[in-house]
Structures are given as structure tokens and as C-alpha cells.
Amino acid sequence: MPKRQIVVIVGLPGSGKTEVINYLIKRLGWSKIYLGEATFEEMAQRGLAIDEKNERKIREELRKKYGSACYALWAIKKIKKLKVNQSVLVESLYSWAEYLEFRKVFGGDFFVVAIYAPSRVRYARLAERKIRPLAPFEAQSRDYCQIVNLSQAGPIAMADYTIINEGSWRDLNKKLEVLSKILEK
């Protein structure tokens, strides 16, 4: 029976996590779980508009009510419903508590890939994004919130593999070819 892999893609907003996930899904054919989906589900239930203010409000409320690892617990439930040997890509891990929960539950089957891009590159990408664009001051505010309030830097620092994504799609594609070969082993 093939070994299950839980591969989590981490990075600050605009680093390229979604592009990496989409590439790996096409290449590997794995399932995807997006931790931010829990926020959007809650926003939809409340009839809230999707914007940075409402997203932050919901994220903070959910963590206050259910604990700092609540998004990990939500994702872990979804992963456990998959077939026993089914590998999965997880988009985003927002806190140190979530990292520790994944490590506790999945141990050696848990692999973290960090996507890094300098803030100037990420902020330019976020300003041009079609869905949920952010002005540079909003992007910086979100960075500070995620680094300080959530300890998001911890999972990035503890990554098993890091990709620097500050160039073209072609440059990233070459790096993802290498990563996908590592994950296929």
C-alpha cells in the first residue's frame, strides 16, 4: 500500500501558495484542503461580504472561541475522511499551534513546503490579484497580524523544503518540477 503524505504549503500572503498547490494538483493528482475555507464557510453562513476586514474578524473570532489550533482540527477531520493511503495537499497553515497539531497527528507523514517571496514582490502581486486584492498597507497589516498574533513565521521557519519565488512563472515552474519529483518518491 502506498504511503500517505500530508504536504502543507506555507507562506505569507502573495508568496505563491495557490500557484504551487494548483501545479502540484495537476502534476500529482492529489486532493487539496484549504484552511481558509473554514473562514469563508463561516462568512457565508453570516451573510458577510468577502473582504479583508470580515476575514480577519472571523479568523480571530473562530480562534478565540475554539482555540488557536481550530483550523488544523477542521482540516484534520477532512483528511481523516479520505482514504487511508490518499495523499493530500494542504494550502496554508496559519499558526504555530496548527503546525504542532499536524505534527502530533501525522508525524512522519507530515511534510512542510515554505514558499518565500520578499514583501515588495508579494505586495505588488496582492495589489493586482483579481480575487480579494489588497492595497500595500492592507497587505502589510495582514503580514503583521499573521506573524505576531498567529506565530505564522514558525511553520515557515520549520519547513522541510523552501522555494524562493521572486521571479517569473517559468522560474517557479522549474523549482516545482524538482519539488514534485521529491514528493513522488
XYZ file of C-alpha atoms in Angstrom:
185
model
C 0.000 0.000 0.000
C 1.424 3.429 -0.930
C 2.399 5.684 1.959
C 0.105 8.639 2.660
C 1.708 12.061 2.550
C 0.298 15.205 4.119
C 2.069 18.062 2.330
C 1.355 21.504 3.708
C 2.222 24.613 1.700
C 3.003 27.637 3.903
C 3.939 31.232 3.213
C 2.748 34.746 3.733
C 0.001 36.214 1.519
C 1.149 36.714 -2.072
C 4.062 34.284 -1.840
C 2.530 31.961 -4.439
C 0.941 29.193 -2.345
C -2.112 28.855 -4.584
C 0.004 28.620 -7.749
C 2.166 25.947 -6.112
C -0.881 23.971 -4.963
C -2.507 24.166 -8.416
C 0.698 22.960 -10.096
C 1.077 20.047 -7.667
C -2.567 19.014 -8.017
C -2.164 18.782 -11.791
C 1.178 17.005 -11.511
C 0.410 14.603 -8.656
C -3.384 14.286 -8.820
C -3.717 14.666 -5.055
C -6.650 16.114 -3.127
C -6.499 19.630 -1.698
C -7.725 21.115 1.543
C -7.615 24.890 2.009
C -7.617 26.003 5.639
C -9.051 29.405 4.714
C -12.200 27.639 3.505
C -13.399 27.428 7.109
C -13.379 31.236 7.269
C -15.327 31.570 4.028
C -17.885 28.986 5.170
C -18.493 30.975 8.352
C -18.711 34.257 6.417
C -21.279 32.750 4.051
C -23.368 31.490 6.974
C -23.402 35.009 8.409
C -24.033 36.683 5.054
C -20.832 38.731 5.284
C -19.052 40.225 2.281
C -15.688 38.709 1.446
C -13.136 41.371 2.309
C -10.041 41.666 4.498
C -11.928 43.261 7.413
C -14.535 40.478 7.621
C -11.997 37.720 7.022
C -9.816 38.960 9.892
C -12.855 39.338 12.167
C -13.999 35.750 11.517
C -10.491 34.269 11.816
C -9.985 35.960 15.170
C -13.462 35.026 16.465
C -13.065 31.362 15.497
C -9.662 31.122 17.175
C -10.928 32.859 20.292
C -13.943 30.552 20.516
C -12.314 27.215 19.503
C -8.611 27.730 20.227
C -5.541 28.580 18.194
C -5.406 25.161 16.505
C -9.057 25.227 15.344
C -8.214 25.462 11.637
C -5.862 22.499 11.902
C -8.520 20.482 13.716
C -11.030 21.373 10.960
C -8.572 20.225 8.253
C -7.537 17.078 10.119
C -11.195 15.989 10.285
C -11.426 16.377 6.499
C -8.167 14.483 5.958
C -9.324 11.606 8.156
C -12.396 11.209 5.937
C -10.145 10.495 2.933
C -8.956 7.007 2.046
C -6.256 5.730 4.394
C -3.489 5.873 1.775
C -4.681 9.039 -0.005
C -2.090 11.825 -0.041
C -3.289 15.395 0.315
C -2.055 18.931 -0.243
C -2.998 21.428 2.436
C -2.964 25.091 1.476
C -1.801 27.322 4.276
C -1.009 26.728 7.874
C -1.507 29.921 9.780
C -0.101 29.312 13.245
C 2.444 27.503 15.323
C -0.381 25.732 17.194
C -1.686 24.376 13.875
C 1.793 23.186 12.925
C 2.145 21.330 16.246
C -1.310 19.738 15.850
C -0.453 18.435 12.362
C 2.911 17.141 13.602
C 1.214 15.368 16.522
C -1.465 13.728 14.372
C 0.525 12.872 11.232
C 4.120 12.602 12.476
C 6.475 11.461 9.726
C 3.757 11.637 7.055
C 3.666 15.444 7.504
C 5.894 17.477 5.141
C 6.013 21.281 5.045
C 6.930 23.310 1.964
C 7.540 27.034 2.507
C 7.056 29.481 -0.333
C 9.004 32.677 0.233
C 8.870 35.976 -1.652
C 10.088 39.392 -0.454
C 7.374 41.750 0.794
C 7.786 44.154 -2.163
C 7.093 41.282 -4.579
C 4.175 39.916 -2.548
C 2.546 43.315 -2.082
C 2.703 44.005 -5.835
C 1.102 40.600 -6.517
C -1.612 41.151 -3.930
C -2.489 44.569 -5.339
C -3.006 43.014 -8.804
C -4.895 39.940 -7.610
C -8.354 39.612 -9.190
C -9.946 37.951 -6.169
C -9.560 39.712 -2.807
C -6.916 42.285 -3.857
C -5.065 44.094 -1.077
C -3.518 47.541 -1.084
C 0.095 47.568 0.185
C -0.925 48.932 3.609
C -3.556 46.162 3.928
C -1.020 43.507 2.925
C 1.477 44.777 5.471
C -1.198 44.868 8.177
C -2.145 41.275 7.376
C 1.514 40.210 7.467
C 1.989 41.763 10.898
C -1.211 40.174 12.187
C -0.241 36.728 10.914
C 3.349 36.958 12.173
C 2.619 38.488 15.583
C -0.836 37.186 16.515
C -0.600 33.740 14.942
C 3.133 32.990 15.033
C 2.943 32.097 11.333
C 6.694 32.515 10.968
C 7.220 29.306 12.984
C 5.812 26.887 10.380
C 7.686 28.754 7.637
C 10.960 28.511 9.579
C 10.419 24.802 10.313
C 9.692 23.878 6.678
C 11.190 20.692 5.304
C 11.664 22.366 1.917
C 11.746 26.037 0.852
C 11.153 27.630 -2.533
C 12.178 31.226 -3.214
C 9.505 32.669 -5.507
C 10.553 36.130 -6.617
C 10.912 35.633 -10.353
C 8.818 34.568 -13.303
C 6.318 31.733 -13.581
C 8.928 29.888 -15.661
C 11.455 30.120 -12.805
C 8.868 28.853 -10.323
C 7.848 26.053 -12.686
C 11.442 24.724 -12.756
C 11.553 24.702 -8.964
C 8.191 22.937 -8.794
C 9.385 20.213 -11.153
C 12.145 19.445 -8.632
C 9.703 19.501 -5.715
C 7.204 17.243 -7.447
C 9.934 14.647 -8.077
C 10.800 14.722 -4.369
C 7.144 14.209 -3.430
C 6.641 11.392 -5.952
C 9.337 9.262 -4.273
